[in-house]
C-alpha cells in the first residue's frame, strides 16, 4: 500500500472515530449530562481543526451551541453557531444550515434579542421546508413557537408547538417530542395567565390544567429517555403551575421530586430550583420558609448563576420580608430588584454590541453597536416590529389573510392530532346565508369585508380553547373543546352575534345571517366523519329556512 493510500485510510478512520464520539456527546446531552457533552465535543473540535476537517468542526460547533444553551452559556454558544452557519451555507448543505440557524435563533432569544431571533428562525424553517426534513422542520417550528410565546402570543405559540410535537412524533424522536411538549405546556400556561388578566378566570384555569397535563406527558417522556435536564424543567414548571392554581402541596411535592434529578445539574438549575421553591412558599404564605432558599439562590449569582434570575430572586425576597412584616429589608430587597432590572437592561445593550462584533469587523462593528444601543433604548418600537414580523410569518403558515382566522391547512393538521386524542369535542360548519346575493347586489369588495367582519366576530365570541377556521369561500368551521352539551349554546351565541351586528357600518341596507350545522364526538369517532355530519346538518339548516342551527 502506498503512503498516500495509508494517509487516506487513517483520515477516514479518524473521521469515523470522531463521528462516533460526537454521537456519544449527543447522547450525553440528551440525558442531562450537558457539561460532559460540551467537554467531549470541544475535544473533538480541537482535533478536527488540527486535521483541517472543516465539516466535522462545523458539526461540533452546531452541537456545542446546543449544550451551551442547556447550561445557560448563550453567548459562548453564539460564537460556535455563527461559524457553523457560515460553513453550512458556503458548503451548500441546507439541512445542516437549518439546524444551525434554529439553534442560532433560540440562543438569540435567550439573550433577549427577539428581532434577530425571528429572522434566523424564519430562515431555518424555510430551509427545513425546502429539504422536506421533518426533524429539521420540527426544530425550526418549535423555535418559532417559542418566539410567539416570548412575544405574548400564546395562541400562535400553541399552534406552532403542536405542529413541532406532531412532527417529532411522526419520526419517533422521543427526545424532541419531550422537549417540545415542555414548550407547548409553557405556551398554554401563558394563555392561562393572559386569560386571568383579562378577567376570564375559568378559561385561565382550563389552560393551566392543560399545561399541567402536557408537562406531565413531557416528564414521563424525560424519565423514559433518562433525560434528567428535561425532567428538572418539567418539575419546576409543574410546581409553578400548581402553585399558581393554589395547589401548594402538589407544588411542593414536585420540588421534592426535583431533588431526585439533581445529579449532573448546573448552577443555573440549582438557582432556579431555589427561587422557585421560595416563590411557592411565598404563594402559600410561608414567608419564613421562603427566606432560606431565596438567600441561597442569591449567593449563586456570583458563582455563575443566571443574572436574569437575580431579578426574580430580589422580587421574591422583598415579598417574603414584606409578608413577615420586616419592611426595612423588604424595601432594601425591592431596591436591589430595581437595580438588577436596570442593570439587566444595560446588559442587554452590551449583548447587542457583542453580537454585532460577531457579525462584523471593527469598523462596521462600531457603527452597528451604536445603532443597537439606540434600539435597546426604544424597546417598544422593537416589539412592534417583531409583532409585524410574527404576523407575516403566521399568515404564511396557518392563517387566512382575509379573515385573520386559521386556514384549511391548519384544519387538516389539527384533524391529524384529534384522531389520536381522546378528549371530547364538537365541530360546527357555518355558512353565510345568500352570500352570492351579497356579492351580486353590493359587490365582491363588500363580500370580502363581510367575511373579514365575521372573522372578527368569531374571534371576539369564542373561548380561548375554541378555534375558528375559514374552510373556504363563505364557509367556516369552529372546533369547540370539551363536552358537546354546551356547543349548541355557543353556536346560538355566534348566530345571534352575527344577526345583530351593525352591518350598516359596511354598507347601508346590508343584513347578514348564518346557518350552522353541528356535530360532536357523540355522533362519530373520526374528525372527518364528524365534519361530514356537521355538513349534512348545515344543509338541513339551509333547507329549513336558514339563520338557524341544526344539530
Short mmCIF file of C-alpha atoms in Angstrom, two decimals:
data_model
loop_
_atom_site.label_atom_id
_atom_site.label_comp_id
_atom_site.label_asym_id
_atom_site.label_seq_id
_atom_site.Cartn_x
_atom_site.Cartn_y
_atom_site.Cartn_z
CA UNK A 1 0.00 0.00 0.00
CA UNK A 2 1.32 3.46 -0.93
CA UNK A 3 1.93 6.11 1.71
CA UNK A 4 -0.78 8.35 0.24
CA UNK A 5 -3.28 5.47 0.40
CA UNK A 6 -2.36 4.84 4.05
CA UNK A 7 -2.92 8.52 4.81
CA UNK A 8 -6.39 8.38 3.26
CA UNK A 9 -7.27 5.27 5.31
CA UNK A 10 -6.01 6.95 8.51
CA UNK A 11 -8.01 10.07 7.76
CA UNK A 12 -11.19 8.04 7.17
CA UNK A 13 -10.60 6.09 10.37
CA UNK A 14 -10.09 9.27 12.36
CA UNK A 15 -13.28 10.77 10.93
CA UNK A 16 -15.32 7.64 11.77
CA UNK A 17 -13.98 7.60 15.32
CA UNK A 18 -14.64 11.33 15.73
CA UNK A 19 -18.22 10.97 14.42
CA UNK A 20 -18.80 8.11 16.84
CA UNK A 21 -17.51 10.25 19.71
CA UNK A 22 -19.74 13.12 18.57
CA UNK A 23 -22.75 10.79 18.71
CA UNK A 24 -21.69 9.81 22.22
CA UNK A 25 -21.57 13.50 23.16
CA UNK A 26 -25.08 14.00 21.77
CA UNK A 27 -26.33 11.09 23.86
CA UNK A 28 -24.81 12.75 26.93
CA UNK A 29 -26.57 16.00 26.03
CA UNK A 30 -29.88 14.18 25.67
CA UNK A 31 -29.59 12.50 29.07
CA UNK A 32 -28.89 15.51 31.23
CA UNK A 33 -25.08 15.43 31.12
CA UNK A 34 -24.51 18.51 29.00
CA UNK A 35 -21.28 19.59 30.70
CA UNK A 36 -19.73 16.24 29.79
CA UNK A 37 -21.14 16.57 26.29
CA UNK A 38 -19.65 20.05 25.95
CA UNK A 39 -16.22 18.84 27.09
CA UNK A 40 -16.19 15.86 24.73
CA UNK A 41 -17.44 17.86 21.72
CA UNK A 42 -14.82 20.54 22.48
CA UNK A 43 -12.06 17.93 22.37
CA UNK A 44 -13.33 16.62 19.04
CA UNK A 45 -13.46 20.19 17.70
CA UNK A 46 -9.83 20.85 18.60
CA UNK A 47 -8.77 17.64 16.86
CA UNK A 48 -10.92 18.36 13.78
CA UNK A 49 -9.42 21.84 13.42
CA UNK A 50 -5.90 20.45 13.78
CA UNK A 51 -6.57 17.93 10.99
CA UNK A 52 -8.29 20.51 8.78
CA UNK A 53 -11.61 18.66 8.85
CA UNK A 54 -13.87 21.70 8.45
CA UNK A 55 -17.09 19.73 8.09
CA UNK A 56 -16.56 17.82 11.34
CA UNK A 57 -15.63 21.10 13.04
CA UNK A 58 -18.93 22.62 11.87
CA UNK A 59 -20.83 19.63 13.27
CA UNK A 60 -19.04 20.14 16.58
CA UNK A 61 -19.85 23.85 16.58
CA UNK A 62 -23.53 23.11 15.92
CA UNK A 63 -23.83 20.61 18.78
CA UNK A 64 -21.74 22.72 21.17
CA UNK A 65 -24.17 25.61 20.67
CA UNK A 66 -27.00 23.43 21.97
CA UNK A 67 -25.02 22.28 25.01
CA UNK A 68 -24.22 25.93 25.76
CA UNK A 69 -27.95 26.69 25.67
CA UNK A 70 -28.65 23.84 28.09
CA UNK A 71 -26.17 25.07 30.68
CA UNK A 72 -27.01 28.77 30.29
CA UNK A 73 -23.95 29.92 28.31
CA UNK A 74 -25.78 31.54 25.42
CA UNK A 75 -23.07 33.99 24.40
CA UNK A 76 -20.46 31.23 24.18
CA UNK A 77 -22.94 29.26 22.07
CA UNK A 78 -23.30 32.19 19.67
CA UNK A 79 -19.61 32.17 18.76
CA UNK A 80 -19.82 28.50 17.81
CA UNK A 81 -23.14 28.58 15.99
CA UNK A 82 -22.21 31.56 13.84
CA UNK A 83 -19.18 29.67 12.49
CA UNK A 84 -21.39 26.65 11.84
CA UNK A 85 -23.98 28.71 9.94
CA UNK A 86 -21.30 30.21 7.73
CA UNK A 87 -19.81 26.81 6.91
CA UNK A 88 -23.11 25.05 6.12
CA UNK A 89 -24.21 27.97 3.94
CA UNK A 90 -20.93 28.07 1.97
CA UNK A 91 -20.82 24.29 1.59
CA UNK A 92 -24.41 24.17 0.27
CA UNK A 93 -25.91 21.90 2.95
CA UNK A 94 -29.36 23.39 3.64
CA UNK A 95 -30.50 20.74 6.11
CA UNK A 96 -27.49 21.30 8.37
CA UNK A 97 -27.82 25.05 7.91
CA UNK A 98 -31.44 24.78 9.04
CA UNK A 99 -30.42 23.08 12.32
CA UNK A 100 -27.72 25.67 12.93
CA UNK A 101 -29.99 28.65 12.23
CA UNK A 102 -32.69 27.23 14.51
CA UNK A 103 -30.18 26.98 17.37
CA UNK A 104 -28.92 30.45 16.47
CA UNK A 105 -32.44 31.85 16.77
CA UNK A 106 -33.02 30.13 20.10
CA UNK A 107 -29.78 31.48 21.55
CA UNK A 108 -30.61 34.99 20.34
CA UNK A 109 -33.99 34.80 22.05
CA UNK A 110 -32.30 33.53 25.21
CA UNK A 111 -30.25 36.74 25.17
CA UNK A 112 -33.37 38.88 24.77
CA UNK A 113 -32.94 39.64 21.06
CA UNK A 114 -36.33 38.65 19.56
CA UNK A 115 -36.00 40.54 16.27
CA UNK A 116 -32.76 38.81 15.35
CA UNK A 117 -34.17 35.52 16.64
CA UNK A 118 -37.20 35.52 14.37
CA UNK A 119 -35.04 36.33 11.36
CA UNK A 120 -32.88 33.26 11.95
CA UNK A 121 -35.83 31.02 12.87
CA UNK A 122 -37.71 32.00 9.72
CA UNK A 123 -34.69 31.16 7.58
CA UNK A 124 -34.35 27.86 9.41
CA UNK A 125 -37.97 26.90 8.71
CA UNK A 126 -37.68 27.91 5.06
CA UNK A 127 -34.59 25.69 4.63
CA UNK A 128 -36.23 22.82 6.50
CA UNK A 129 -39.33 23.01 4.32
CA UNK A 130 -37.21 23.06 1.15
CA UNK A 131 -35.37 19.90 2.23
CA UNK A 132 -38.62 18.32 3.50
CA UNK A 133 -36.74 17.00 6.52
CA UNK A 134 -39.29 16.50 9.35
CA UNK A 135 -36.67 16.60 12.10
CA UNK A 136 -35.34 19.96 10.92
CA UNK A 137 -38.92 21.18 10.44
CA UNK A 138 -39.75 20.09 13.98
CA UNK A 139 -36.82 22.01 15.46
CA UNK A 140 -37.39 25.21 13.45
CA UNK A 141 -41.16 25.20 14.08
CA UNK A 142 -40.56 24.77 17.79
CA UNK A 143 -38.23 27.78 17.90
CA UNK A 144 -40.83 29.91 16.11
CA UNK A 145 -43.41 28.77 18.66
CA UNK A 146 -41.13 29.90 21.48
CA UNK A 147 -40.73 33.31 19.83
CA UNK A 148 -44.51 33.69 19.72
CA UNK A 149 -44.63 32.69 23.38
CA UNK A 150 -41.95 35.27 24.23
CA UNK A 151 -43.99 37.89 22.33
CA UNK A 152 -47.13 37.15 24.38
CA UNK A 153 -49.00 35.45 21.53
CA UNK A 154 -49.85 32.10 23.16
CA UNK A 155 -52.47 31.06 20.60
CA UNK A 156 -49.88 31.14 17.82
CA UNK A 157 -47.25 29.65 20.12
CA UNK A 158 -49.60 26.74 20.81
CA UNK A 159 -50.27 26.29 17.11
CA UNK A 160 -46.58 26.08 16.20
CA UNK A 161 -45.63 23.99 19.24
CA UNK A 162 -48.39 21.49 18.46
CA UNK A 163 -47.02 21.17 14.94
CA UNK A 164 -43.45 20.66 16.21
CA UNK A 165 -44.62 17.94 18.61
CA UNK A 166 -46.57 16.20 15.84
CA UNK A 167 -43.53 16.26 13.54
CA UNK A 168 -41.28 14.81 16.25
CA UNK A 169 -43.85 12.13 16.97
CA UNK A 170 -44.17 11.25 13.27
CA UNK A 171 -40.48 10.30 13.11
CA UNK A 172 -40.41 8.62 16.51
CA UNK A 173 -37.97 11.10 18.05
CA UNK A 174 -38.94 10.95 21.72
CA UNK A 175 -36.21 13.36 22.81
CA UNK A 176 -37.52 16.13 20.56
CA UNK A 177 -41.13 15.24 21.36
CA UNK A 178 -40.48 15.56 25.09
CA UNK A 179 -38.59 18.85 24.75
CA UNK A 180 -41.26 20.39 22.55
CA UNK A 181 -44.04 19.21 24.87
CA UNK A 182 -42.41 21.28 27.62
CA UNK A 183 -42.71 24.37 25.45
CA UNK A 184 -46.28 23.50 24.45
CA UNK A 185 -47.18 23.33 28.13
CA UNK A 186 -45.48 26.66 28.71
CA UNK A 187 -47.46 28.29 25.90
CA UNK A 188 -50.71 27.02 27.45
CA UNK A 189 -49.69 28.46 30.82
CA UNK A 190 -49.05 31.83 29.17
CA UNK A 191 -52.53 31.69 27.64
CA UNK A 192 -53.90 30.95 31.10
CA UNK A 193 -52.13 33.91 32.70
CA UNK A 194 -53.36 36.24 29.96
CA UNK A 195 -56.95 34.97 30.28
CA UNK A 196 -56.86 35.63 34.03
CA UNK A 197 -55.51 39.13 33.46
CA UNK A 198 -58.41 39.79 31.08
CA UNK A 199 -60.94 38.76 33.72
CA UNK A 200 -61.65 35.24 32.46
CA UNK A 201 -60.55 33.10 35.42
CA UNK A 202 -62.25 29.88 34.32
CA UNK A 203 -60.56 29.96 30.93
CA UNK A 204 -57.29 30.70 32.68
CA UNK A 205 -57.71 27.70 34.93
CA UNK A 206 -58.55 25.42 32.00
CA UNK A 207 -55.40 26.46 30.17
CA UNK A 208 -53.24 25.92 33.25
CA UNK A 209 -54.76 22.48 33.81
CA UNK A 210 -53.94 21.66 30.18
CA UNK A 211 -50.40 22.98 30.76
CA UNK A 212 -50.07 20.54 33.65
CA UNK A 213 -51.30 17.65 31.50
CA UNK A 214 -48.80 18.40 28.74
CA UNK A 215 -45.94 18.89 31.17
CA UNK A 216 -46.79 15.55 32.80
CA UNK A 217 -46.50 13.89 29.38
CA UNK A 218 -43.14 15.59 28.87
CA UNK A 219 -41.96 14.44 32.30
CA UNK A 220 -42.94 10.84 31.59
CA UNK A 221 -41.00 11.03 28.33
CA UNK A 222 -37.96 12.56 30.05
CA UNK A 223 -37.93 9.76 32.60
CA UNK A 224 -38.31 7.16 29.84
CA UNK A 225 -35.35 8.57 27.89
CA UNK A 226 -33.24 9.21 31.01
CA UNK A 227 -33.13 12.97 30.44
CA UNK A 228 -32.61 14.50 33.89
CA UNK A 229 -32.23 18.01 32.41
CA UNK A 230 -35.70 17.90 30.87
CA UNK A 231 -37.12 16.24 34.00
CA UNK A 232 -35.91 19.15 36.13
CA UNK A 233 -37.52 21.68 33.80
CA UNK A 234 -40.79 19.73 33.84
CA UNK A 235 -40.94 19.50 37.62
CA UNK A 236 -40.06 23.18 38.06
CA UNK A 237 -42.79 24.16 35.59
CA UNK A 238 -45.34 21.83 37.19
CA UNK A 239 -44.56 23.30 40.59
CA UNK A 240 -45.12 26.82 39.24
CA UNK A 241 -48.45 25.87 37.60
CA UNK A 242 -49.74 24.07 40.72
CA UNK A 243 -48.73 26.99 42.94
CA UNK A 244 -50.48 29.47 40.66
CA UNK A 245 -53.65 27.36 40.91
CA UNK A 246 -53.40 27.43 44.71
CA UNK A 247 -52.35 23.77 44.87
CA UNK A 248 -49.35 24.43 47.09
CA UNK A 249 -48.97 20.90 48.49
CA UNK A 250 -48.78 19.49 44.96
CA UNK A 251 -46.24 22.18 44.06
CA UNK A 252 -44.02 21.22 47.00
CA UNK A 253 -44.29 17.55 46.03
CA UNK A 254 -42.90 18.47 42.61
CA UNK A 255 -39.94 20.20 44.25
CA UNK A 256 -39.28 17.11 46.39
CA UNK A 257 -39.21 15.02 43.20
CA UNK A 258 -36.97 17.66 41.58
CA UNK A 259 -34.19 16.76 44.03
CA UNK A 260 -34.16 13.19 42.68
CA UNK A 261 -32.90 14.52 39.33
CA UNK A 262 -30.24 16.93 40.59
CA UNK A 263 -27.29 14.72 39.71
CA UNK A 264 -25.37 16.34 36.83
CA UNK A 265 -27.29 19.58 37.42
CA UNK A 266 -25.72 23.01 36.85
CA UNK A 267 -25.53 26.19 38.89
CA UNK A 268 -28.31 27.64 36.75
CA UNK A 269 -30.57 24.67 37.56
CA UNK A 270 -29.79 24.87 41.27
CA UNK A 271 -30.56 28.58 41.31
CA UNK A 272 -33.88 28.08 39.52
CA UNK A 273 -34.82 25.29 41.94
CA UNK A 274 -34.15 27.56 44.93
CA UNK A 275 -36.05 30.62 43.76
CA UNK A 276 -38.98 28.51 42.53
CA UNK A 277 -39.16 26.93 45.99
CA UNK A 278 -39.09 30.40 47.53
CA UNK A 279 -41.90 31.53 45.22
CA UNK A 280 -44.06 28.55 46.23
CA UNK A 281 -43.55 29.26 49.92
CA UNK A 282 -44.48 32.91 49.33
CA UNK A 283 -47.64 31.91 47.45
CA UNK A 284 -48.69 29.65 50.31
CA UNK A 285 -48.00 32.30 52.95
CA UNK A 286 -44.95 30.51 54.40
CA UNK A 287 -42.69 33.54 54.28
CA UNK A 288 -40.22 32.32 56.89
CA UNK A 289 -39.56 29.13 54.89
CA UNK A 290 -39.13 31.19 51.72
CA UNK A 291 -36.14 33.18 53.02
CA UNK A 292 -33.60 30.37 53.22
CA UNK A 293 -33.79 29.12 49.60
CA UNK A 294 -34.02 32.67 48.22
CA UNK A 295 -30.91 33.82 50.11
CA UNK A 296 -29.03 30.73 48.93
CA UNK A 297 -30.12 31.41 45.34
CA UNK A 298 -28.79 34.96 45.64
CA UNK A 299 -25.36 33.65 46.69
CA UNK A 300 -25.16 31.62 43.45
CA UNK A 301 -25.25 34.71 41.25
CA UNK A 302 -21.53 35.32 41.64
CA UNK A 303 -20.82 31.60 41.21
CA UNK A 304 -22.08 31.63 37.64
CA UNK A 305 -25.83 31.65 38.03
CA UNK A 306 -28.15 33.48 35.67
CA UNK A 307 -28.27 37.23 36.21
CA UNK A 308 -31.79 37.28 34.76
CA UNK A 309 -32.80 35.11 37.73
CA UNK A 310 -31.40 37.76 40.07
CA UNK A 311 -34.35 40.00 39.25
CA UNK A 312 -36.85 37.35 40.36
CA UNK A 313 -34.83 36.44 43.45
CA UNK A 314 -34.85 40.01 44.78
CA UNK A 315 -38.53 40.38 43.92
CA UNK A 316 -39.46 37.20 45.84
CA UNK A 317 -37.18 38.26 48.72
CA UNK A 318 -38.94 41.59 49.04
CA UNK A 319 -42.30 39.76 49.05
CA UNK A 320 -41.11 37.35 51.76
CA UNK A 321 -39.80 40.14 54.03
CA UNK A 322 -43.00 42.13 53.49
CA UNK A 323 -45.06 39.07 54.41
CA UNK A 324 -43.10 38.81 57.65
CA UNK A 325 -43.68 42.47 58.41
CA UNK A 326 -39.95 43.24 58.06
CA UNK A 327 -40.39 46.35 55.96
CA UNK A 328 -36.83 47.70 56.05
CA UNK A 329 -35.24 44.58 54.50
CA UNK A 330 -38.26 44.35 52.18
CA UNK A 331 -37.55 47.86 50.91
CA UNK A 332 -33.83 47.10 50.58
CA UNK A 333 -34.58 43.94 48.57
CA UNK A 334 -37.01 45.85 46.37
CA UNK A 335 -34.35 48.49 45.67
CA UNK A 336 -31.95 45.72 44.65
CA UNK A 337 -34.68 44.30 42.44
CA UNK A 338 -35.00 47.68 40.72
CA UNK A 339 -31.20 47.99 40.38
CA UNK A 340 -30.98 44.47 38.94
CA UNK A 341 -33.70 45.32 36.43
CA UNK A 342 -31.80 48.41 35.26
CA UNK A 343 -28.53 46.51 35.19
CA UNK A 344 -30.17 43.77 33.16
CA UNK A 345 -31.35 46.35 30.60
CA UNK A 346 -27.82 47.68 30.31
CA UNK A 347 -26.52 44.13 29.91
CA UNK A 348 -28.92 43.59 27.01
CA UNK A 349 -27.44 46.63 25.28
CA UNK A 350 -23.95 45.24 25.77
CA UNK A 351 -25.08 41.87 24.44
CA UNK A 352 -26.33 43.55 21.29
CA UNK A 353 -22.94 45.16 20.88
CA UNK A 354 -21.15 41.84 21.39
CA UNK A 355 -23.48 40.21 18.88
CA UNK A 356 -22.62 42.88 16.34
CA UNK A 357 -18.95 42.13 16.94
CA UNK A 358 -19.57 38.53 15.94
CA UNK A 359 -21.09 39.67 12.65
CA UNK A 360 -18.78 42.46 11.58
CA UNK A 361 -15.16 43.63 11.57
CA UNK A 362 -14.06 46.52 13.78
CA UNK A 363 -15.20 49.49 11.70
CA UNK A 364 -18.56 48.06 10.74
CA UNK A 365 -18.98 46.77 14.28
CA UNK A 366 -18.70 50.27 15.75
CA UNK A 367 -21.49 51.53 13.51
CA UNK A 368 -23.77 48.62 14.29
CA UNK A 369 -23.01 48.69 18.02
CA UNK A 370 -24.12 52.34 18.17
CA UNK A 371 -27.32 51.51 16.29
CA UNK A 372 -28.06 48.52 18.51
CA UNK A 373 -27.52 50.55 21.67
CA UNK A 374 -30.07 53.12 20.49
CA UNK A 375 -32.52 50.38 19.58
CA UNK A 376 -32.16 48.91 23.06
CA UNK A 377 -33.45 52.21 24.44
CA UNK A 378 -36.58 52.03 22.27
CA UNK A 379 -37.81 48.59 23.25
CA UNK A 380 -41.45 49.33 22.48
CA UNK A 381 -40.63 50.05 18.83
CA UNK A 382 -38.66 46.80 18.65
CA UNK A 383 -41.60 44.82 19.92
CA UNK A 384 -43.87 46.48 17.37
CA UNK A 385 -41.56 45.39 14.58
CA UNK A 386 -41.47 41.88 15.99
CA UNK A 387 -45.27 41.86 16.09
CA UNK A 388 -45.41 42.75 12.40
CA UNK A 389 -42.83 40.09 11.51
CA UNK A 390 -44.59 37.39 13.50
CA UNK A 391 -47.92 38.36 11.93
CA UNK A 392 -46.41 37.91 8.48
CA UNK A 393 -44.85 34.60 9.46
CA UNK A 394 -48.04 33.22 10.98
CA UNK A 395 -50.07 34.35 7.97
CA UNK A 396 -47.74 32.47 5.68
CA UNK A 397 -48.13 29.26 7.65
CA UNK A 398 -51.60 28.70 9.04
CA UNK A 399 -53.61 31.94 8.90
CA UNK A 400 -56.17 33.16 6.39
CA UNK A 401 -55.19 36.69 5.36
CA UNK A 402 -58.72 37.98 4.67
CA UNK A 403 -60.37 36.96 7.96
CA UNK A 404 -57.41 36.57 10.33
CA UNK A 405 -58.68 33.08 11.23
CA UNK A 406 -56.90 29.77 10.84
CA UNK A 407 -56.99 28.32 7.33
CA UNK A 408 -57.81 24.96 5.75
CA UNK A 409 -54.18 23.83 6.03
CA UNK A 410 -54.38 24.29 9.79
CA UNK A 411 -57.64 22.31 9.97
CA UNK A 412 -56.02 19.38 8.15
CA UNK A 413 -53.13 19.46 10.62
CA UNK A 414 -55.50 19.70 13.60
CA UNK A 415 -57.57 16.76 12.35
CA UNK A 416 -54.48 14.54 12.40
CA UNK A 417 -53.95 15.42 16.05
CA UNK A 418 -57.62 14.99 17.00
CA UNK A 419 -57.53 11.47 15.58
CA UNK A 420 -55.06 10.41 18.28
CA UNK A 421 -56.64 12.41 21.12
CA UNK A 422 -59.39 11.02 23.34
CA UNK A 423 -60.91 14.26 24.59
CA UNK A 424 -64.49 15.17 23.54
CA UNK A 425 -65.08 18.00 21.07
CA UNK A 426 -67.65 19.36 18.63
CA UNK A 427 -67.40 20.66 15.09
CA UNK A 428 -69.66 23.37 13.67
CA UNK A 429 -69.98 24.17 9.97
CA UNK A 430 -71.04 27.79 9.35
CA UNK A 431 -72.21 29.23 6.04
CA UNK A 432 -73.15 32.82 5.22
CA UNK A 433 -76.75 32.91 4.04
CA UNK A 434 -77.34 34.22 0.48
CA UNK A 435 -73.69 35.19 0.12
CA UNK A 436 -73.90 35.15 -3.67
CA UNK A 437 -76.61 37.79 -3.46
CA UNK A 438 -74.37 39.94 -1.26
CA UNK A 439 -71.64 39.79 -3.90
CA UNK A 440 -74.10 40.41 -6.75
CA UNK A 441 -76.06 43.22 -5.09
CA UNK A 442 -73.31 45.01 -3.15
CA UNK A 443 -70.01 43.96 -4.89
CA UNK A 444 -67.30 41.42 -4.19
CA UNK A 445 -65.38 44.03 -2.21
CA UNK A 446 -68.29 44.29 0.22
CA UNK A 447 -68.44 40.49 0.30
CA UNK A 448 -64.80 40.38 1.38
CA UNK A 449 -65.49 42.94 4.10
CA UNK A 450 -68.39 40.78 5.32
CA UNK A 451 -66.08 37.77 5.60
CA UNK A 452 -63.49 39.87 7.43
CA UNK A 453 -66.14 41.11 9.88
CA UNK A 454 -67.32 37.55 10.53
CA UNK A 455 -63.74 36.64 11.35
CA UNK A 456 -63.67 39.48 13.88
CA UNK A 457 -66.99 38.40 15.41
CA UNK A 458 -65.91 34.79 15.74
CA UNK A 459 -62.65 35.74 17.46
CA UNK A 460 -64.49 38.01 19.90
CA UNK A 461 -67.19 35.46 20.78
CA UNK A 462 -65.22 32.23 21.09
CA UNK A 463 -63.46 30.95 24.18
CA UNK A 464 -59.67 30.79 24.18
CA UNK A 465 -59.91 26.98 23.97
CA UNK A 466 -62.00 27.09 20.76
CA UNK A 467 -60.65 27.56 17.25
CA UNK A 468 -62.25 29.19 14.21
CA UNK A 469 -61.18 28.27 10.66
CA UNK A 470 -62.09 29.68 7.29
CA UNK A 471 -62.97 26.49 5.45
CA UNK A 472 -63.29 28.07 2.01
CA UNK A 473 -65.36 30.78 0.33
CA UNK A 474 -68.10 31.82 2.74
CA UNK A 475 -67.87 28.62 4.83
CA UNK A 476 -66.29 28.46 8.28
CA UNK A 477 -65.54 25.68 10.74
CA UNK A 478 -65.38 26.04 14.52
CA UNK A 479 -63.77 23.44 16.78
CA UNK A 480 -65.33 23.51 20.26
CA UNK A 481 -63.25 21.94 23.02
CA UNK A 482 -64.83 20.00 25.86
CA UNK A 483 -68.15 18.29 26.47
CA UNK A 484 -70.56 18.55 23.48
CA UNK A 485 -73.56 19.66 25.55
CA UNK A 486 -72.51 23.33 25.59
CA UNK A 487 -71.61 23.60 21.91
CA UNK A 488 -75.17 24.32 20.76
CA UNK A 489 -75.41 27.29 23.15
CA UNK A 490 -72.11 28.63 21.85
CA UNK A 491 -73.36 28.28 18.26
CA UNK A 492 -76.52 30.17 19.14
CA UNK A 493 -74.39 32.94 20.60
CA UNK A 494 -72.44 33.13 17.34
CA UNK A 495 -75.62 33.13 15.24
CA UNK A 496 -77.16 35.96 17.28
CA UNK A 497 -73.95 37.99 17.31
CA UNK A 498 -73.80 37.94 13.51
CA UNK A 499 -77.53 38.60 13.08
CA UNK A 500 -77.40 41.59 15.47
CA UNK A 501 -74.16 43.05 14.09
CA UNK A 502 -74.49 46.60 12.74
CA UNK A 503 -73.83 45.72 9.10
CA UNK A 504 -74.77 49.25 8.01
CA UNK A 505 -71.24 50.25 9.00
CA UNK A 506 -70.09 48.32 5.94
CA UNK A 507 -72.96 49.24 3.62
CA UNK A 508 -76.48 50.64 4.02
CA UNK A 509 -79.17 48.03 3.52
CA UNK A 510 -76.80 45.14 4.23
CA UNK A 511 -78.03 42.39 6.55
CA UNK A 512 -76.14 39.15 7.20
CA UNK A 513 -77.13 35.89 8.86
CA UNK A 514 -75.55 32.44 9.05
CA UNK A 515 -76.72 28.86 9.11
CA UNK A 516 -74.95 26.31 11.29
CA UNK A 517 -74.64 22.54 11.27
CA UNK A 518 -73.26 20.97 14.45
CA UNK A 519 -71.92 17.52 15.28
CA UNK A 520 -69.71 16.05 18.01
CA UNK A 521 -67.80 13.03 19.22
CA UNK A 522 -71.17 11.63 20.28
CA UNK A 523 -72.05 11.33 16.58
CA UNK A 524 -68.90 9.71 15.16
CA UNK A 525 -65.30 8.87 16.02
CA UNK A 526 -63.09 10.42 13.36
CA UNK A 527 -62.98 14.21 12.85
CA UNK A 528 -63.65 13.81 9.12
CA UNK A 529 -66.82 11.81 9.86
CA UNK A 530 -67.93 14.41 12.42
CA UNK A 531 -67.29 17.16 9.88
CA UNK A 532 -69.37 15.27 7.30
CA UNK A 533 -72.29 15.04 9.73
CA UNK A 534 -71.96 18.73 10.57
CA UNK A 535 -72.04 19.48 6.82
CA UNK A 536 -75.24 17.41 6.44
CA UNK A 537 -76.79 19.32 9.33
CA UNK A 538 -75.74 22.60 7.70
CA UNK A 539 -77.53 21.50 4.52
CA UNK A 540 -80.64 20.77 6.61
CA UNK A 541 -80.44 24.22 8.21
CA UNK A 542 -80.31 25.80 4.77
CA UNK A 543 -83.24 23.76 3.52
CA UNK A 544 -85.44 24.58 6.52
CA UNK A 545 -85.23 28.34 6.25
CA UNK A 546 -81.61 29.45 7.04
CA UNK A 547 -80.45 31.56 10.00
CA UNK A 548 -80.72 28.57 12.30
CA UNK A 549 -78.79 25.71 13.89
CA UNK A 550 -79.30 22.01 13.22
CA UNK A 551 -77.51 19.51 15.44
#
